[in-house]
Coordinates of C-alpha atoms and ligand atoms in Angstrom, one line a residue:
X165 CA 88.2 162.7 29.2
X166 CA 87.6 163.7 32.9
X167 CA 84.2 163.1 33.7
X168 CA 82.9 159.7 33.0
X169 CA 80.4 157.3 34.7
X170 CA 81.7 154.9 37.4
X171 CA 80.0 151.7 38.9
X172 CA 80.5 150.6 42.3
X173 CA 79.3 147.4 42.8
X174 CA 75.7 147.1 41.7
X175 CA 75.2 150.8 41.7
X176 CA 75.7 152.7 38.1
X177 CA 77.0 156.3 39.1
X178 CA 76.3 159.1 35.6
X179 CA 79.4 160.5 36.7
X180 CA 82.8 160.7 38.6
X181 CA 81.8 163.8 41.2
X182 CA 81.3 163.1 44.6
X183 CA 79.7 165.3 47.5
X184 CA 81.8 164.5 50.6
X185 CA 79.6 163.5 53.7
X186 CA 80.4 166.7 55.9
X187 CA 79.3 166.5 59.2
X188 CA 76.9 169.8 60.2
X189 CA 76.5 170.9 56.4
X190 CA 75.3 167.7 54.2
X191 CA 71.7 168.1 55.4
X192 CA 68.7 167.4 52.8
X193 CA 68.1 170.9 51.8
X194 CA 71.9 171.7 51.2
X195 CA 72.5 168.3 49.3
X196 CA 69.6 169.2 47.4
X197 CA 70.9 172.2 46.1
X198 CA 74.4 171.0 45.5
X199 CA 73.1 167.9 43.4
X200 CA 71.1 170.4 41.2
X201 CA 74.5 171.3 39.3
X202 CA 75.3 167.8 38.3
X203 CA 77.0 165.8 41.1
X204 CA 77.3 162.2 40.8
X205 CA 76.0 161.0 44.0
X206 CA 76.4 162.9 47.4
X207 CA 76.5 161.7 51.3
X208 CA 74.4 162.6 54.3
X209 CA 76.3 163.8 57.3
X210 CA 78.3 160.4 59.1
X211 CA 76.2 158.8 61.5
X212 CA 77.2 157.2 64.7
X213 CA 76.2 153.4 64.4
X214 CA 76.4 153.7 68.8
X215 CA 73.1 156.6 68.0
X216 CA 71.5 154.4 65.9
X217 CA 71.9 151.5 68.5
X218 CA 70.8 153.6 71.7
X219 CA 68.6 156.2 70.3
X220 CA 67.7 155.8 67.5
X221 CA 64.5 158.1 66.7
X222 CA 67.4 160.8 67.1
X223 CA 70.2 159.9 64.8
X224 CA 67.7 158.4 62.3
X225 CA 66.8 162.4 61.3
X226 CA 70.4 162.3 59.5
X227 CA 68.6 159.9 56.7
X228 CA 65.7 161.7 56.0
X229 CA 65.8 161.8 52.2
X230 CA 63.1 162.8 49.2
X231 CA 63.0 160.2 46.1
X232 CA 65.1 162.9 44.3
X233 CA 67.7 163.0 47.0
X234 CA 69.7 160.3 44.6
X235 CA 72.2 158.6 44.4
X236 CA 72.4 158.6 48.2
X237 CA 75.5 157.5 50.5
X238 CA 75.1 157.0 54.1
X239 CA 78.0 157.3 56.1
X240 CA 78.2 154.9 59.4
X241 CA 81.1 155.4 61.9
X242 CA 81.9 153.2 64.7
X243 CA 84.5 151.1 66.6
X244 CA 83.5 147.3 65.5
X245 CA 82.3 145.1 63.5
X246 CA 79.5 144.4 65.7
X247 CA 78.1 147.6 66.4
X248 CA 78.6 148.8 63.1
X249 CA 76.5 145.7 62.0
X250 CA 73.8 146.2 64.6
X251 CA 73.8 150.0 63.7
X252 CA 73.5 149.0 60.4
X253 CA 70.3 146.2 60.4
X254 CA 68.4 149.0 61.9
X255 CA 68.7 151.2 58.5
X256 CA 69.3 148.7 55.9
X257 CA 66.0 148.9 54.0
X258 CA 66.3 152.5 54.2
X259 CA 66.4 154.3 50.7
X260 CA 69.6 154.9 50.2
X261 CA 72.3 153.5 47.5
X262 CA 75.4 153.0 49.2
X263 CA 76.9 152.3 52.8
X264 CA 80.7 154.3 53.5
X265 CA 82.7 153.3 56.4
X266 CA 84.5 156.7 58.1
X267 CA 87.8 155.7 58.6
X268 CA 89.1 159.4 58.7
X269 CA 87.4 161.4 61.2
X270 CA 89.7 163.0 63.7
X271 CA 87.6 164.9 65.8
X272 CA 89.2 164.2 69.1
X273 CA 85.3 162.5 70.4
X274 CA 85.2 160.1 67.7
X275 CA 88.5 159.1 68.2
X276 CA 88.2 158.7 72.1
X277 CA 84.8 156.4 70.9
X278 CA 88.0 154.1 68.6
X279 CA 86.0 155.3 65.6
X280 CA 86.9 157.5 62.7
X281 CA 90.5 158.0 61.8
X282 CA 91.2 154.9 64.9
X283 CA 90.2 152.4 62.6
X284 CA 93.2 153.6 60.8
X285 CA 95.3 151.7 63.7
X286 CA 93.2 148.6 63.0
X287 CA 93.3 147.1 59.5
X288 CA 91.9 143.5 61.0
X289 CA 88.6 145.4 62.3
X290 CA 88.4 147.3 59.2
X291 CA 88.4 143.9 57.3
X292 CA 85.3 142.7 59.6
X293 CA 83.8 145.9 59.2
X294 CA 83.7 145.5 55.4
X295 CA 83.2 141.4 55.3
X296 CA 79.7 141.3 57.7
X297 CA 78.2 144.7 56.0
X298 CA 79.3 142.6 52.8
X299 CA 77.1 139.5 53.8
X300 CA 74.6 141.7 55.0
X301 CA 73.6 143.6 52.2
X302 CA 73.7 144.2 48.1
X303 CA 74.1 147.1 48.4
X304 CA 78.2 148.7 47.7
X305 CA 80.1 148.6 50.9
X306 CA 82.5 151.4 50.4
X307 CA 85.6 153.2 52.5
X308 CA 86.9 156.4 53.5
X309 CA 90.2 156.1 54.9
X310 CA 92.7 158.9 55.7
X311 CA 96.9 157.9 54.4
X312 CA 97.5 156.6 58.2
X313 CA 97.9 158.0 61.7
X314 CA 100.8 159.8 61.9
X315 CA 103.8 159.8 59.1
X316 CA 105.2 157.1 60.8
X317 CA 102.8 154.9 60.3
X318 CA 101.1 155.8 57.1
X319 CA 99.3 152.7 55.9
X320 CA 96.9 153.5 52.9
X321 CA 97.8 150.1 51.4
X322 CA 97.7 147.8 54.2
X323 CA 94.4 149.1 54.9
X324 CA 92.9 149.2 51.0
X325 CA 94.4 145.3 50.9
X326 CA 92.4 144.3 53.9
X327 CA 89.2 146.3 52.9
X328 CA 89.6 144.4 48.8
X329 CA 90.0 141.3 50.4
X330 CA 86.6 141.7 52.8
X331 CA 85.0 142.6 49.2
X332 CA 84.7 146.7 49.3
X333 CA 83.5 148.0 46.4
X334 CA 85.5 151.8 46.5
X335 CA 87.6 153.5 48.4
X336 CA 88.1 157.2 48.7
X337 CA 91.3 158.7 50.4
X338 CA 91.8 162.0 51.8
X339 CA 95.8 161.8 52.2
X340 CA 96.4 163.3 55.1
X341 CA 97.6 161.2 58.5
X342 CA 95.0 161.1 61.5
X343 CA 97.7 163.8 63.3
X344 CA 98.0 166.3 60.3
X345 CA 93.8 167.1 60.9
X346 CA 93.4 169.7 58.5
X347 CA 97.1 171.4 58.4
X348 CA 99.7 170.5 56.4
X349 CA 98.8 169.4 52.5
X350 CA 96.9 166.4 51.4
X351 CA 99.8 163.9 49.7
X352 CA 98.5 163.4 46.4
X353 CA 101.0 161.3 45.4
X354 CA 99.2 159.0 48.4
X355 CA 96.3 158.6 46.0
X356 CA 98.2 157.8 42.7
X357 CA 99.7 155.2 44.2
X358 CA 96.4 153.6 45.6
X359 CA 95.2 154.2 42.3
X360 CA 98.3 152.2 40.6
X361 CA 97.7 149.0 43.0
X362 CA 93.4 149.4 42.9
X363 CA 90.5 147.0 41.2
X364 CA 88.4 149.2 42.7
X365 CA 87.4 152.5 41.7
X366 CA 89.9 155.0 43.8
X367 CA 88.0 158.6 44.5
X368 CA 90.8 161.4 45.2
X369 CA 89.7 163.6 48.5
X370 CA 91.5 166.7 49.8
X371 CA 92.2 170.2 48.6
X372 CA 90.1 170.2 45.5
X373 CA 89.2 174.4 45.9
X374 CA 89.1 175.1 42.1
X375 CA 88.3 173.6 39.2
X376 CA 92.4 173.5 38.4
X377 CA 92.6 172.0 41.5
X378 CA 90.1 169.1 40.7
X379 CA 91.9 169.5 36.9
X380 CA 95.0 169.2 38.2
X381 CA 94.0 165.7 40.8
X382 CA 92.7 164.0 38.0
X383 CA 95.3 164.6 36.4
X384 CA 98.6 163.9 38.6
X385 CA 96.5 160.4 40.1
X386 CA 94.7 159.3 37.7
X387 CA 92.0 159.0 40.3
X388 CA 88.4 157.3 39.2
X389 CA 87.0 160.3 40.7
X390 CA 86.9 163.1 43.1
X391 CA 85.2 164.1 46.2
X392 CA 84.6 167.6 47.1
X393 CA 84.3 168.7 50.6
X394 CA 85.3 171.9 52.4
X395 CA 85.6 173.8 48.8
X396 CA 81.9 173.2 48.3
X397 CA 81.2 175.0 51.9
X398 CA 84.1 178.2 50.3
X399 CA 81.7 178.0 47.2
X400 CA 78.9 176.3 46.4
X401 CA 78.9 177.0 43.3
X402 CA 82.0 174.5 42.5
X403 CA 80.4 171.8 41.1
X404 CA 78.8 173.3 38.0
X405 CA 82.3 175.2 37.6
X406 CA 84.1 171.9 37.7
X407 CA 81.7 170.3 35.5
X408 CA 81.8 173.3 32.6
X409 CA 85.6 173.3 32.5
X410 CA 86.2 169.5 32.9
X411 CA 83.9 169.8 29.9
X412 CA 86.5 172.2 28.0
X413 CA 83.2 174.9 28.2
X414 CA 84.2 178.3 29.3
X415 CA 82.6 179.2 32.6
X416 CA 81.3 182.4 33.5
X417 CA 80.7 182.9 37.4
X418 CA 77.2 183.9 38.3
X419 CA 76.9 186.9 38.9
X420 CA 75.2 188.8 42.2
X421 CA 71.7 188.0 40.8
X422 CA 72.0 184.4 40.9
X423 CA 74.0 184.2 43.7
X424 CA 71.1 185.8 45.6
X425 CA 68.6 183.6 44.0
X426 CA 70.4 180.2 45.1
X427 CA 71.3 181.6 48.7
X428 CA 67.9 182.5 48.8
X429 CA 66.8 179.1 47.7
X430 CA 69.1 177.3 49.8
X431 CA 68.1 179.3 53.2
X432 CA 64.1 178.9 52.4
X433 CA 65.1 174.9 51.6
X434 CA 66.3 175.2 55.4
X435 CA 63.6 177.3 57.2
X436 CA 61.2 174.6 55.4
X437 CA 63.3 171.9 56.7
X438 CA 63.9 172.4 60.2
X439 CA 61.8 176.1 61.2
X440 CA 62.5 179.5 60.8
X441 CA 64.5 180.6 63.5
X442 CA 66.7 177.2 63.5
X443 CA 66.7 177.4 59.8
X444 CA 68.3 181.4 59.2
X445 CA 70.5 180.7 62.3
X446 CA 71.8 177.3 60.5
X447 CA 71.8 179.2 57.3
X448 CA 74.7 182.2 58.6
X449 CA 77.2 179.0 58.5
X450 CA 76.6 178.8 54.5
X451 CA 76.3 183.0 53.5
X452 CA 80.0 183.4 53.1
X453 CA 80.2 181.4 50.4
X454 CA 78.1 182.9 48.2
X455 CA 79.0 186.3 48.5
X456 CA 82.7 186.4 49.5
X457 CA 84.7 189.3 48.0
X458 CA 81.6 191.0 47.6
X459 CA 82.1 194.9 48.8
X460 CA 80.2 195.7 51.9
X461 CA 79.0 191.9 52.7
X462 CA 81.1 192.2 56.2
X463 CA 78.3 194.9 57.1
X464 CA 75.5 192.7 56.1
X465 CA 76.8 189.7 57.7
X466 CA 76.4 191.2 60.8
X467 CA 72.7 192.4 60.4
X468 CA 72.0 188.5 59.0
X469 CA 73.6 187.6 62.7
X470 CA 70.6 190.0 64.0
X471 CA 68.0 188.4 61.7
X472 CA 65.8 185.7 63.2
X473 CA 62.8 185.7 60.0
X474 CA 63.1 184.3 56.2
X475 CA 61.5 187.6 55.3
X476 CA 64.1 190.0 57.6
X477 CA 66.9 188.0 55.6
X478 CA 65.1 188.5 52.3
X479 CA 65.0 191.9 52.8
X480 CA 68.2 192.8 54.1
X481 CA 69.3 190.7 50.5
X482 CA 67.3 192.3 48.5
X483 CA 68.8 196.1 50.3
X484 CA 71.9 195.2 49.6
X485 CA 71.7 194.0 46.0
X486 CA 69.7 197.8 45.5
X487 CA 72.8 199.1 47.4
X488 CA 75.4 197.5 45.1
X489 CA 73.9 198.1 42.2
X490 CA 73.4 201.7 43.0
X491 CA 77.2 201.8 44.3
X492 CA 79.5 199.6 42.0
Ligands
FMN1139 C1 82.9 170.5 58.6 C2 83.4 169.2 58.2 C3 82.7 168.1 58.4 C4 83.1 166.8 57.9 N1 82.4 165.7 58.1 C5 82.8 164.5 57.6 C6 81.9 163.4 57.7 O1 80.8 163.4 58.2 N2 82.4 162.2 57.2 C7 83.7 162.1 56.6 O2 84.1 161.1 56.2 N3 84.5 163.2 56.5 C8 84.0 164.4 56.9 N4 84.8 165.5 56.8 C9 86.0 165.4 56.0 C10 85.7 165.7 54.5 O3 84.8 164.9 54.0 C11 87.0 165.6 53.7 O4 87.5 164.3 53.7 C12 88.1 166.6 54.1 O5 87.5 167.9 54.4 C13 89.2 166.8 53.1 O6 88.6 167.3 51.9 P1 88.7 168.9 51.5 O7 90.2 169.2 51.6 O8 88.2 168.9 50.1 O9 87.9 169.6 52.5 C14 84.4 166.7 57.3 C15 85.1 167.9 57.1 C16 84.7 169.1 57.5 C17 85.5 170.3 57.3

């Protein structure tokens, strides 16, 4: 069996799929849609605990949350102990379920700031990290580490022995070293061993695009669960497809109809969020994924790009889906 609950800590998850915190996607609108299909828990977009600390009224946007935005994890990054735990007083009674330390951003900023994927070089401060959020709070105190710098210093364990021993309650690992970025492959083999050594439950990260894929993770790591990140943004539709054939279900993919009906949805959840004109413009990073492969959706890309009104967009939809139908 695939799909089963997990616990972390105090926190009772109804199952074992994860929404990866993804920084300039994970927004309230867009997590509300994803959790729709049956996603465990899923993350708001990492926050910087130095934002919190100097301005505040700014970074705090990245927690706005509805009652049904749950399970929630909030995603803190940061270079110490200290900050971290400063950042982190100013949130703590915040409505959220879970705080995740990013240990595995490599965004060149973050990593000048000795956040992120530096924290890799620095299992001691990872431990403090972990032990003062620990005695700070109930709630779980979780991890998100990459397998280690470069390949000549991957150190996955030395870091998930120093995080156990300050008391986290999971870790996830996206096996790829600090220096790989996004090339290369994610080492899965990284993950089964973490899994092997763990008394914590171990969530595999990394090149989970299909339901094999996520099949296929489970499967060759035994992981506790997975977390899906970039393959959510190539089609948001993954987690219900994960879901139905985890399930042994046959899954049909929706067709143009309700792919139009949930980019619709998901582009209105937006405009309602943040205003029209920020809203569409913020939506033209999503519309790929709903209609890739689609014939003609080049041409109506570019008239979205045009397209500053909810109503524009919903008509340019609509023309097309009249188009195709007349067409194909
Ligand atoms: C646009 C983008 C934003 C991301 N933002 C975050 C983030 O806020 N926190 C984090 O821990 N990882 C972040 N990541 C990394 C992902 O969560 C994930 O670990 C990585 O993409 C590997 O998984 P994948 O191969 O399934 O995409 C981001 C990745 C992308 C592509």
């Amino acid at each position: 069996m695939y799909l089963k609950p997990i616990k972390i800590g105090s926190l009772q998850l109804k199952s074992n799929i994860f929404i990866a915190p993804l920084a300039g996607y994970t927004n309230l609108p867009t997590r509300l849609l994803y959790r729709t299909q049956g996603a465990a828990i899923a993350y708001a977009e990492m926050i910087s605990a130095e934002g919190l600390n100097y301005s505040f009224n700014k970074s705090v946007k990245l927690l706005d949350s509805y009652s049904y935005d749950e399970p929630l994890g909030v995603q803190l990054f940061g270079a110490n102990a200290q900050r971290i735990l400063l950042a982190f007083l100013k949130i703590k009674d915040f409505k959220f379920d879970l705080v995740d330390i990013n240990c595995g951003c490599s965004v060149k900023k973050i990593i000048k700031s000795d956040s992120g994927a530096s924290l890799l070089r620095k299992p001691e401060e990872i431990y403090k990290i972990i032990s003062i959020l620990k005695q700070n709070t109930d709630k779980p105190v979780t991890l998100k580490i990459r397998s280690g710098w470069d390949n000549q210093s991957i150190n996955f364990m030395e870091i998930f022995d120093s995080a156990l021993q300050a008391g986290a309650n999971l870790i996830t690992l996206h096996p790829r070293t600090k220096s790989m970025l996004f090339g290369g492959k994610a080492n899965w083999e990284h993950i089964k061993i973490l899994k092997q050594k763990s008394s914590i439950p171990v969530i595999g990260n990394g090149d989970i695009f299909t339901a094999g894929d996520a099949k296929k993770m489970f499967d060759e790591t035994n992981c506790d669960g997975i977390m899906l990140a970039r393959g959510l943004i190539n089609n948001p539709f993954l987690v219900e497809e994960i879901i139905a054939i985890l399930e042994g279900k046959t899954y049909i993919q929706p067709c143009l109809e309700q792919r139009i009906q949930v980019l619709l949805t998901h582009c209105k959840g937006l405009v309602d969020y943040i205003g029209e004109q920020k809203g569409i413009i913020e939506f033209r990073k999503y519309f790929a994924g709903y209609l890739k492969g689609f014939p003609e959706v080049k041409r109506l890309r570019e008239k979205l790009n045009q397209i500053l009104s909810y109503k524009e967009l919903e008509s340019a939809i609509i023309e097309y889906e009249k188009f195709r139908k007349n067409n194909f």
